[in-house]
Coordinates of C-alpha atoms in Angstrom, one line a residue:
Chain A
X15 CA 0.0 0.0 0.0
X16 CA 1.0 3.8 -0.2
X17 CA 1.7 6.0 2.0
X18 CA -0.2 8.5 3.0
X19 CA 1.2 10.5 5.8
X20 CA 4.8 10.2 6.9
X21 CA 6.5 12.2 10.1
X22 CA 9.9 12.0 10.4
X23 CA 11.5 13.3 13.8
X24 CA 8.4 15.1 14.9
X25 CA 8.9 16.3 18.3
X26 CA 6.2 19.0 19.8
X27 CA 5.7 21.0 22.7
X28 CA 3.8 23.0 24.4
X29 CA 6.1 25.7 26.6
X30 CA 8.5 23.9 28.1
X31 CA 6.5 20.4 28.2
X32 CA 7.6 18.3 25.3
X33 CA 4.7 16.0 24.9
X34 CA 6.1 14.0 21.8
X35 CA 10.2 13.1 20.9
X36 CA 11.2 12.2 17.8
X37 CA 8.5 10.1 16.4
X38 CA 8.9 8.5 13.1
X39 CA 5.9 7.1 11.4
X40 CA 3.8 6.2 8.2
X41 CA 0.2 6.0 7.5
X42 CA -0.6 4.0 4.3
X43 CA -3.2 4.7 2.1
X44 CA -7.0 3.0 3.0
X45 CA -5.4 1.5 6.6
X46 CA -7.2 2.6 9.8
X47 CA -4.0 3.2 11.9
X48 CA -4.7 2.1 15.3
X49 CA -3.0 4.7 18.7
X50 CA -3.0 3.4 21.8
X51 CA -1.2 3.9 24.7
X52 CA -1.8 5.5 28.2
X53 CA -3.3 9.2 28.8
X54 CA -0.5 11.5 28.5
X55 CA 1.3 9.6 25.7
X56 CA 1.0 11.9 23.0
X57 CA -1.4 10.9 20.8
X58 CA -3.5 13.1 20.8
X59 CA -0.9 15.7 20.1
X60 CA 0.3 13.2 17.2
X61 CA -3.1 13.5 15.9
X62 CA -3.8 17.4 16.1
X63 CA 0.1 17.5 14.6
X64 CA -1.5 15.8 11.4
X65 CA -4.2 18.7 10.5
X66 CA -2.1 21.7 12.3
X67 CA -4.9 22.2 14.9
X68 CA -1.8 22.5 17.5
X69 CA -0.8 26.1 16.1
X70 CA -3.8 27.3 18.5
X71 CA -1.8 26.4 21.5
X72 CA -0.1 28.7 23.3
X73 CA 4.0 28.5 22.9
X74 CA 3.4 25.2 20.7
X75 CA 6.7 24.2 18.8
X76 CA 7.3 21.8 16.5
X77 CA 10.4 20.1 14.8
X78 CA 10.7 17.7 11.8
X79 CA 8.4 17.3 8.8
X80 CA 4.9 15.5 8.4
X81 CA 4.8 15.4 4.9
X82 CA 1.3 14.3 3.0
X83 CA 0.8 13.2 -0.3
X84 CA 4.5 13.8 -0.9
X85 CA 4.1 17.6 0.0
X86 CA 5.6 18.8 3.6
X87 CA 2.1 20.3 5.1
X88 CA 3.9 23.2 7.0
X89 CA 3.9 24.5 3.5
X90 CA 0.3 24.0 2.6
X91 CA -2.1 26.7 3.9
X92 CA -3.9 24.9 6.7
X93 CA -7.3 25.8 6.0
X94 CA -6.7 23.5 2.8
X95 CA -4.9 21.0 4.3
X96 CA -7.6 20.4 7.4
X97 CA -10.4 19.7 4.7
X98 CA -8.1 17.5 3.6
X99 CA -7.9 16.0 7.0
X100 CA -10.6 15.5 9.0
X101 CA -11.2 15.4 12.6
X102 CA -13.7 14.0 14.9
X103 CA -13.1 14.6 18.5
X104 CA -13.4 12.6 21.6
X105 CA -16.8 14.0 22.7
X106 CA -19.9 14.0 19.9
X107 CA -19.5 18.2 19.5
X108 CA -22.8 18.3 18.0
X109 CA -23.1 22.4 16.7
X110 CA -26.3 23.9 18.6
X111 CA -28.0 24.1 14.9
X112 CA -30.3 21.3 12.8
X113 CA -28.6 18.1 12.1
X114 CA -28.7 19.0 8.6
X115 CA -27.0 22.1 9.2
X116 CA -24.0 20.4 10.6
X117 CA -23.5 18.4 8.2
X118 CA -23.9 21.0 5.7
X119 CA -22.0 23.4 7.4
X120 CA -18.4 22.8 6.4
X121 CA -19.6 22.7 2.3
X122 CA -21.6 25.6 3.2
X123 CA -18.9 27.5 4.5
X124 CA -16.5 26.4 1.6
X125 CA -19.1 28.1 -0.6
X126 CA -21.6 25.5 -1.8
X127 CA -24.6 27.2 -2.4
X128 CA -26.9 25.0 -4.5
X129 CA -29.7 23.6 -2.0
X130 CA -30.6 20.6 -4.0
X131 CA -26.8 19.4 -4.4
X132 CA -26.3 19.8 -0.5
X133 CA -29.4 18.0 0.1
X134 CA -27.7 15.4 -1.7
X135 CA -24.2 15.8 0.0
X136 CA -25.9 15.7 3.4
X137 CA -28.2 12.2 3.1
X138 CA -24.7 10.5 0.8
X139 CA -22.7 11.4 3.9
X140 CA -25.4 10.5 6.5
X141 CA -25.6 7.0 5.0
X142 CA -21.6 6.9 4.8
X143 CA -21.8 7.1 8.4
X144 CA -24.9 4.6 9.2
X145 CA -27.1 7.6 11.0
X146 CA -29.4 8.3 7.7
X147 CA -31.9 5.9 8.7
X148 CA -32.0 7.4 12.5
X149 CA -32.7 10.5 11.3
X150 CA -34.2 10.9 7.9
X151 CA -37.2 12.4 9.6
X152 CA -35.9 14.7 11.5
X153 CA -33.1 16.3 9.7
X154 CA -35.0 20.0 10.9
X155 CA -34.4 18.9 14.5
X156 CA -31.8 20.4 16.4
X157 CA -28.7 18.0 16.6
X158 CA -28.5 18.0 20.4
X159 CA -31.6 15.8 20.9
X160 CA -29.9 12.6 19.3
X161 CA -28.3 10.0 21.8
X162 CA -24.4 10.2 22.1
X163 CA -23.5 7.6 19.6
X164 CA -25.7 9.1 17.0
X165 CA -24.3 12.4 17.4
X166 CA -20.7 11.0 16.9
X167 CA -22.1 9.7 13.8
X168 CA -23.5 12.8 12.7
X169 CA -19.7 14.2 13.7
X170 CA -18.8 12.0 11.4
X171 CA -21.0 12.9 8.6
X172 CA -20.0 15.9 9.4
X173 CA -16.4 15.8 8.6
X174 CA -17.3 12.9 5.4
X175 CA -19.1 16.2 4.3
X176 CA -16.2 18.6 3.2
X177 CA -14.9 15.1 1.4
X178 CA -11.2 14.6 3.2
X179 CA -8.9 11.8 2.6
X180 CA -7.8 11.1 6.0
X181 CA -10.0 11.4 8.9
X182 CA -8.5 11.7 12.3
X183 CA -10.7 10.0 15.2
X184 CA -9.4 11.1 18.5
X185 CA -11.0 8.7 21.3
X186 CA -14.5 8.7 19.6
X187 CA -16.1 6.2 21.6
X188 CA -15.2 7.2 24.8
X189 CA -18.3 8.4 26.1
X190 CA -20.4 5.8 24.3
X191 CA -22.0 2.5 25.0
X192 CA -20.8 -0.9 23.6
X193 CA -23.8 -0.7 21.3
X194 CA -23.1 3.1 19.9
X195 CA -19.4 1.6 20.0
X196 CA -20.4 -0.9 18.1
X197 CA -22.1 1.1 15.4
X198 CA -19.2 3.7 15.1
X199 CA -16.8 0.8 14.6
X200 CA -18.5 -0.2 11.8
X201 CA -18.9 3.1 10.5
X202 CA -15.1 3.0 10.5
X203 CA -14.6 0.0 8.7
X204 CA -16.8 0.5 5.8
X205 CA -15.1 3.8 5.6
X206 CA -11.2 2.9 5.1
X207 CA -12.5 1.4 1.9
X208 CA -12.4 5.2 0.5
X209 CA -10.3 6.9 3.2
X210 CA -7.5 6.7 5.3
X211 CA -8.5 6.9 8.8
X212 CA -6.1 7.1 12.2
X213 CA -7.5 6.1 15.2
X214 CA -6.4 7.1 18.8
X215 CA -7.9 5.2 21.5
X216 CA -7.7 4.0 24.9
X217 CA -10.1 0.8 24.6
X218 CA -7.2 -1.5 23.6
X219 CA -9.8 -3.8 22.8
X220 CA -11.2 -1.5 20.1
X221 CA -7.9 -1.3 18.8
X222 CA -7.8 -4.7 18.2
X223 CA -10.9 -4.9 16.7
X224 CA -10.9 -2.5 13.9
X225 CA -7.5 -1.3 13.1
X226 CA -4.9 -3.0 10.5
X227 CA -1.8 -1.4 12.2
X228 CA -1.7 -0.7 15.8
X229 CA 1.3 2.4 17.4
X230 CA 2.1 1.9 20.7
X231 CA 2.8 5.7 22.1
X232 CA 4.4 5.6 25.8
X233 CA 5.9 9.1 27.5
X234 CA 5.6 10.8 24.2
X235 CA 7.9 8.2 22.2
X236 CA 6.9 5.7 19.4
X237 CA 7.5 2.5 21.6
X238 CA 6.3 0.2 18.8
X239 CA 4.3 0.1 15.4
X240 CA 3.5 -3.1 13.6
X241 CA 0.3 -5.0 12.4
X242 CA -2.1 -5.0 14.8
X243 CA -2.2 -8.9 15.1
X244 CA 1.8 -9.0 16.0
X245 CA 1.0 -6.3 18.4
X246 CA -1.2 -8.3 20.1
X247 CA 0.3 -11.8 19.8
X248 CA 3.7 -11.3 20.1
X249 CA 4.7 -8.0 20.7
X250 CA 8.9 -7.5 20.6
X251 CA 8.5 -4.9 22.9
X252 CA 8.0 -5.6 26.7
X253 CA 6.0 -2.6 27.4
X254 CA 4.0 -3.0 24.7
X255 CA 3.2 -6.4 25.9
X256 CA 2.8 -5.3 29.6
X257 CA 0.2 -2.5 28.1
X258 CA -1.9 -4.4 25.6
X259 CA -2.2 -7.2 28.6
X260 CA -3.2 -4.9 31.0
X261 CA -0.2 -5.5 33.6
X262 CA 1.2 -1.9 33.1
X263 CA 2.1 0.4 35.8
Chain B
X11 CA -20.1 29.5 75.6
X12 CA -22.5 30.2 72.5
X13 CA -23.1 26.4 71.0
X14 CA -23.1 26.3 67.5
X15 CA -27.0 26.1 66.7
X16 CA -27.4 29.5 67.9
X17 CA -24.2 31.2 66.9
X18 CA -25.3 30.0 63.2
X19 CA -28.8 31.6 63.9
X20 CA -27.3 34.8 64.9
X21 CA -24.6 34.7 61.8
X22 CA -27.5 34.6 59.7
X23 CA -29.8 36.7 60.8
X24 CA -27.0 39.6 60.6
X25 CA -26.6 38.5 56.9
X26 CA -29.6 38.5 56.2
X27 CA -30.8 42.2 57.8
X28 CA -27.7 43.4 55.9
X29 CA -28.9 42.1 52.4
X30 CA -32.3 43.8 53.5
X31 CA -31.2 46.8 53.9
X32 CA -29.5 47.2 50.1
X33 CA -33.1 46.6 49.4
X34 CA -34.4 49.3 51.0
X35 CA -33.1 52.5 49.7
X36 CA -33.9 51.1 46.0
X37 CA -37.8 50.1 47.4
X38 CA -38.2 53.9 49.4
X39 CA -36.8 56.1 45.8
X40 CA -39.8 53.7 44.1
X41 CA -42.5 54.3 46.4
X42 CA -41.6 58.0 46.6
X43 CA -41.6 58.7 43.4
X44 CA -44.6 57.1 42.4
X45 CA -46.3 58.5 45.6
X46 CA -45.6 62.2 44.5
X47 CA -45.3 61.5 40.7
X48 CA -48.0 59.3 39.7
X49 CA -50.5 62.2 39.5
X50 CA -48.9 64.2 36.6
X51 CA -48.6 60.8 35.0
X52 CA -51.0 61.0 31.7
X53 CA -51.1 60.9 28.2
X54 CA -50.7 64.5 27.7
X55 CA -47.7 64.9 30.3
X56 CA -46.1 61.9 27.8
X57 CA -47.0 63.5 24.6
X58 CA -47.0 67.4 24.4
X59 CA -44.6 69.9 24.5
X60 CA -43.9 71.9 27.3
X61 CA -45.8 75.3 28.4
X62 CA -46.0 78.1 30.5
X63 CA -42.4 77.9 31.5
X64 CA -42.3 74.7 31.7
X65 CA -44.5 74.6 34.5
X66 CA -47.2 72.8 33.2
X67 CA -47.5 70.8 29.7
X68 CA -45.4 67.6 29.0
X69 CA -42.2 66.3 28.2
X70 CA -42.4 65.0 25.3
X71 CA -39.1 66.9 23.8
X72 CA -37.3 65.0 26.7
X73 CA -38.4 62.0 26.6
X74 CA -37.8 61.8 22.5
X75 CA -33.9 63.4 22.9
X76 CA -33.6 60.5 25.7
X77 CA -34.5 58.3 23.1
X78 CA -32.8 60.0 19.8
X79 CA -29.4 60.5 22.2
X80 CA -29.4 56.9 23.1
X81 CA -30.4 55.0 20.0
X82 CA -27.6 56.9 18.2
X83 CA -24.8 56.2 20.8
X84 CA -25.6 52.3 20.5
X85 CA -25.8 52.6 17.1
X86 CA -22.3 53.9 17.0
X87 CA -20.8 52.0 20.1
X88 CA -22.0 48.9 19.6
X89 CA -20.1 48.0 16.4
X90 CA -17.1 49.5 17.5
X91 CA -17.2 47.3 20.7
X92 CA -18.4 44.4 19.6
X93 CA -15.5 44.2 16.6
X94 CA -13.0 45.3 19.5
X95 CA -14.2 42.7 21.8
X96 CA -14.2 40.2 18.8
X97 CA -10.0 41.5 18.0
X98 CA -9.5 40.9 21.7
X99 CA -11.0 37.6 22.3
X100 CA -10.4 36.1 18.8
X101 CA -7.2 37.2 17.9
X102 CA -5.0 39.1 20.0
X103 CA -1.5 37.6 20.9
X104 CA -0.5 38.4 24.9
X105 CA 1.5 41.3 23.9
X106 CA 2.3 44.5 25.0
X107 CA 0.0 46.3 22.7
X108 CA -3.0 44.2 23.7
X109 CA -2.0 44.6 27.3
X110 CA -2.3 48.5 26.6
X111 CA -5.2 48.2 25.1
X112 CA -6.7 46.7 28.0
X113 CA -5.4 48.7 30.3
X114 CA -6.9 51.7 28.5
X115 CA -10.3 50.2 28.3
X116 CA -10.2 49.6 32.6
X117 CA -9.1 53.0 32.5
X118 CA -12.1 54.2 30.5
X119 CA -14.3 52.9 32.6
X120 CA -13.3 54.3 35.5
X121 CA -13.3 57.8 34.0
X122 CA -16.0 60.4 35.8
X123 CA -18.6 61.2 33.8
X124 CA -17.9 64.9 34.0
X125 CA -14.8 64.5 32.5
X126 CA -16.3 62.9 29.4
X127 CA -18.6 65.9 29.4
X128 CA -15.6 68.1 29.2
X129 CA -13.7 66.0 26.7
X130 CA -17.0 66.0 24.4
X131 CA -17.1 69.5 24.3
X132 CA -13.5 69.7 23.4
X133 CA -13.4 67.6 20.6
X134 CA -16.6 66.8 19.3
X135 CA -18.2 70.3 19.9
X136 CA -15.4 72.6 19.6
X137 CA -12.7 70.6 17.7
X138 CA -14.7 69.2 15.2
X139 CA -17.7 71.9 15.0
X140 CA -20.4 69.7 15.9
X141 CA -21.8 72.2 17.8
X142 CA -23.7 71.6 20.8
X143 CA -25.8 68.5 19.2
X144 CA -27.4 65.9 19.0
X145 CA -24.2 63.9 17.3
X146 CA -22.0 65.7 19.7
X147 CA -23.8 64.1 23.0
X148 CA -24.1 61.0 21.3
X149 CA -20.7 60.1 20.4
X150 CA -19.7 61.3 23.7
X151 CA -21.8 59.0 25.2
X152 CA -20.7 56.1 23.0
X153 CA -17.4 56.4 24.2
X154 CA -18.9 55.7 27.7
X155 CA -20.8 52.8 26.6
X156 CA -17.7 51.4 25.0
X157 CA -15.8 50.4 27.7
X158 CA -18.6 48.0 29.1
X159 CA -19.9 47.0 26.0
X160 CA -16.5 45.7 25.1
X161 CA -16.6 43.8 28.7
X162 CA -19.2 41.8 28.8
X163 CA -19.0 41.0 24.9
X164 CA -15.9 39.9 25.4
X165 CA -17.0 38.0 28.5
X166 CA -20.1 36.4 25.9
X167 CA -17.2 35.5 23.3
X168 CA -15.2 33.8 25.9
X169 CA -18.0 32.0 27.3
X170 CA -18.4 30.0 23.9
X171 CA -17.0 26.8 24.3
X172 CA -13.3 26.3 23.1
X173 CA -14.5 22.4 21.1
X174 CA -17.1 24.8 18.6
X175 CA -13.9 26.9 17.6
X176 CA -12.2 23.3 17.2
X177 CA -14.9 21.7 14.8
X178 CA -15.1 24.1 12.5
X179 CA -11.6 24.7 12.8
X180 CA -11.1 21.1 11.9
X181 CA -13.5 21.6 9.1
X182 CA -11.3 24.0 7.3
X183 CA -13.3 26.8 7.9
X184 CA -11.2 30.1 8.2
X185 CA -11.2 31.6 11.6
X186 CA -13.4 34.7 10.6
X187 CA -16.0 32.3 9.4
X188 CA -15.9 30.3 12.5
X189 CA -15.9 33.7 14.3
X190 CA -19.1 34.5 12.0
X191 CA -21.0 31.6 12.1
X192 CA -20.4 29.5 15.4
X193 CA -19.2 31.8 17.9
X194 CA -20.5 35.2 17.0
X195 CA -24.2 33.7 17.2
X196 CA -23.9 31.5 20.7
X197 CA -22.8 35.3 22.3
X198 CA -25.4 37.5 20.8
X199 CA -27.7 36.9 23.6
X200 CA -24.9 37.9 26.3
X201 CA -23.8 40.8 23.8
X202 CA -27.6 42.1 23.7
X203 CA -27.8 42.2 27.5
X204 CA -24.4 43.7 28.0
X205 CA -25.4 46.5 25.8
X206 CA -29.2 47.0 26.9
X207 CA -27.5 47.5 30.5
X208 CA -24.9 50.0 29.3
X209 CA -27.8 51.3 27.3
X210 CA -29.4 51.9 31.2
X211 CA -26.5 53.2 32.1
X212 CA -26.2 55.8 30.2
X213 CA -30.0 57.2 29.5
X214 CA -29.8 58.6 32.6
X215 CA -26.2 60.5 32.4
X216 CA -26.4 63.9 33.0
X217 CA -23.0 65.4 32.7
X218 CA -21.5 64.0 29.3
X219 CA -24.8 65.3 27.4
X220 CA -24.6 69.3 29.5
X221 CA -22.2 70.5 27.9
X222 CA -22.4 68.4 24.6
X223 CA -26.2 68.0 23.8
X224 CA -28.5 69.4 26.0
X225 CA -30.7 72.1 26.0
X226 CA -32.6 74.0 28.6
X227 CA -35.5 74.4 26.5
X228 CA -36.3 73.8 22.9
X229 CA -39.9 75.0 21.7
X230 CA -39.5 72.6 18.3
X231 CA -38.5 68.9 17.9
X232 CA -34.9 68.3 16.6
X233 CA -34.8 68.3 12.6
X234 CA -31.0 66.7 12.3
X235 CA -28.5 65.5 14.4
X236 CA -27.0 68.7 14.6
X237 CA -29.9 70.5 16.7
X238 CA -29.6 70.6 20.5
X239 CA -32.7 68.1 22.1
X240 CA -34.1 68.2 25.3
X241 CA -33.2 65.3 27.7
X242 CA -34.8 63.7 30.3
X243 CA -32.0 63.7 33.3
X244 CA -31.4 67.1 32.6
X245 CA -34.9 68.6 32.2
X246 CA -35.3 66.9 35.8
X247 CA -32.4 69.1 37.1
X248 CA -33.7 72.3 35.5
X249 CA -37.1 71.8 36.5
X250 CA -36.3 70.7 40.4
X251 CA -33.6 73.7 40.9
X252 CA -34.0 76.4 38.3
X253 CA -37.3 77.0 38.2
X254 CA -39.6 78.5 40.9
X255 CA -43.1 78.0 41.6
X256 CA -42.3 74.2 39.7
X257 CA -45.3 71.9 40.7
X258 CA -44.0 69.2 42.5
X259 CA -45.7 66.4 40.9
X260 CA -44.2 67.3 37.5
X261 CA -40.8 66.9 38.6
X262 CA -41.7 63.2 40.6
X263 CA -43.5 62.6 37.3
X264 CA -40.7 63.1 35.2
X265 CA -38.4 61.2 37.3
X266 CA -41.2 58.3 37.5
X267 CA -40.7 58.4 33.9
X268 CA -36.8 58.1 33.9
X269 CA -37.1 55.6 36.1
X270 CA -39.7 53.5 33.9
X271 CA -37.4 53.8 31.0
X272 CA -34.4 52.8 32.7
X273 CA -36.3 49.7 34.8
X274 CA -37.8 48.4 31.4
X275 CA -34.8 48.5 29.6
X276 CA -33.0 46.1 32.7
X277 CA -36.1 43.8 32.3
X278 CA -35.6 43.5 28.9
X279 CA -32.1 42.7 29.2
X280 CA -33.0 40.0 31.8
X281 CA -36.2 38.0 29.4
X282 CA -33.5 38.4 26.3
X283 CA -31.3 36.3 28.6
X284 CA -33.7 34.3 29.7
X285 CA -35.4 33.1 26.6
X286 CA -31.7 32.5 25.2
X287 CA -30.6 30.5 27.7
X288 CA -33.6 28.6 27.5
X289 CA -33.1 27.9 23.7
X290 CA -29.2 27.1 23.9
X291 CA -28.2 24.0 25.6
X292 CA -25.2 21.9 25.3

């Protein structure tokens, strides 16, 4: 497969706490990467690295390149390069508008005017993400009366809906049931067929379940990266081991 | 040795007879005023000009200048504050400039209102050659609104959560449309009250508009913003200490009707807030 994303030495900080040391890494093309590792590891900084959401932080530095279809994306303007590269966070961040105004909002923003074509957008990206039978009738209602686990759908809907090629989950089941869980996982998996998705979670198990690679991020370092079945099996790596059978710490 | 049950009693009741008594000098200003003033209250006194010295008639003049004084300051001040507030919150690095700036806004608030008086009449009505106006009184007010209007809209901005900026962030939106879209609309509601308070503030000034705007009697209605106006808080001070032989219920009466205006513009700051807050969950 190709890759997609590769970092090379990326260190970050924010101030004077370095949060991730010389990490090197590749995302290939149509693989849902798998992150896991303890809170405070970095990932999530690894992850906000990807589609530049870091430069909001105050005193955030960077060094080394994360370069993206072969193009270095310091260099690409970011507003570009995050529709590109979606995002959808660890909480379902419903906006306080109609459902179908958040999925419509990014192509809205970007310009799209015509109301029948982002009709269209909005139920193709609503069945993308297995909500557009939920909520077919009630596309006028506001988004914060759906249940948690379909508003992380619509989330993802959401993001499907400014049409990236790499989506960026950061923990997105973490406040969800095993059923919702469930559901988004399956979401994921239909979806790496047309995107390339990187997934940071602390449910190991989740890990295990949907990604094809699996990173194992400890103290800010890359600890380990291989297929998810060899990080599970037989780890090389006794941390890793320790973490993915629970006896860390 | 007190025990504890009846110390706490005591403690409280001390509280709360304190607390009662802030009450009081705002319940004791209501009832007198509506005591002496509620007689002249009718709709002539509202609607028709003045007469016979002023000692009978209305105040209609006044209460229109009031109204024509403070629309026009919000009109200018509120733009001004909200896009400062918007610079502050949105965009400003923690620099020496924006520290300035903030400085100078604390600073502006804590200004007496003579002194913007004094400045009014040195720039806008002097300087500039407003005159004493209408436009002169106004802008001088605005820059008294400013400083609180900037406050609290700031305050609304901040209140927005940080994750909305995120999504649409994430989204590739630019930061002005996320400013426009997401955040600008989930603090109108705490904009609106800021500014409908400032607004109360300021309709009964007295000292930025006597020097800037108002006139001790006009027998027409303004034509332009460059005509002196009647106003309400100072009307009340001509007609309680300049004029003799004044009967007393037209002074109460005008002060009821201050009061009135200023009191309904406070509840209407509090349903806006309401009814928002009621709308917006997350």
């Amino acid at each position: 497969m190709v890759d997609k994303i590769e970092a090379s030495g990326l260190s970050c900080a924010f101030g004077k706490i370095r949060s991730l040391t010389g990490i090197n890494i590749t995302v290939k093309e149509n693989e849902i990467l798998g992150i896991i590792g303890p809170s405070n590891s970095g990932k999530t900084t690894f992850l906000r690295a990807l589609n530049r959401l870091n430069d909001f932080s105050l005193n955030y530095r960077q060094e080394g390149k994360i370069v993206m279809n072969g193009k270095d994306i310091s260099k690409i303007d970011p507003e570009s390069l995050r529709k590109n590269v979606g995002m959808v966070f660890a909480l379902p961040l419903s906006l306080p508008m109609s459902v179908y105004d958040n999925v419509v909002y990014g192509p809205k923003r970007h310009g799209s005017k015509n109301k029948k074509e982002l009709q269209q957008l909005a139920e193709k990206c609503l069945r993308a993400a297995s909500l557009w039978d939920e909520v077919k009738d009630r596309l006028d209602a506001s988004a914060l009366k759906l249940s948690g686990g379909q508003q992380q759908r619509l989330c993802i809907a959401r993001t499907l809906a400014v049409q990236p090629e790499v989506i960026l989950f950061d923990e997105p089941c973490s406040g969800l049931d095993p059923i919702s869980t469930a559901k988004v996982e399956e979401a994921m998996v239909e979806l790496k067929k047309k995107y390339t998705l990187v997934l940071v979670t602390n449910n190991v198990k989740q890990a295990s379940r949907v990604s094809d690679r699996t990173a194992f991020f400890l103290m800010g370092e890359l600890v380990e990266i291989d297929i998810t079945r060899n990080i599970f099996v037989s780890p090389k790596d006794k941390r890793t081991e320790d973490y993915v059978t629970g006896r860390f710490g | 040795m007190m025990n504890t049950k009846t110390s706490q009693k005591i403690a409280f009741s001390a509280l709360l007879a304190v607390t009662l008594m802030v009450i009081l000098p705002v319940l004791i200003i209501i009832i007198i005023i509506i005591r002496e003033g509620i007689s002249a209250i009718n709709w002539q006194f509202i609607a028709s000009m003045p007469s016979n010295g002023m000692r009978s008639g209305g105040i209609m003049p006044a209460i229109l200048g009031t109204i024509y004084l403070v629309v026009l300051s919000v009109a200018i001040a509120l733009p001004v504050g909200v896009l400062a507030a918007i610079y502050l919150n949105e965009y400003a690095k923690d620099n020496l400039l924006t520290r300035v700036i903030k400085l100078s806004i604390v600073n502006l608030a804590g200004v007496p209102s003579v002194v913007y008086g004094l400045f009014g009449l040195g720039l806008f009505v002097i300087f500039m050659k407003f005159g004493v106006s209408i436009l002169s009184g106004a802008l001088t007010l605005a820059i008294m609104e400013l400083p609180v209007i900037i406050t609290t809209s700031k305050e609304a901005l901040n209140s927005v959560p940080q994750s909305f900026r995120e999504v649409s962030l994430s989204l590739g939106v630019s930061r002005w449309k996320t400013v426009r879209h997401v955040v600008l609309p989930h603090a109108l509601p705490g904009i609106m009250t800021g500014t409908i308070l400032s607004i109360a503030r300021i309709a009964g000034e007295t000292a930025p508009i006597l020097f800037t705007a108002a006139a001790f009697y006009v027998p027409r209605l303004p034509n332009s913003v460059f005509d002196q106006v009647m106003v309400l808080p100072y009307h009340l001070f001509i007609i309680s200490t300049q004029i003799p032989n004044m009967p007393k219920n037209l002074s109460y009466g005008t002060a009821l009707v201050l009061l009135m205006l200023v009191i309904s513009m406070n509840l209407a700051a509090i349903v806006i807030r309401t009814y928002f807050r009621k709308r917006k969950k997350w």
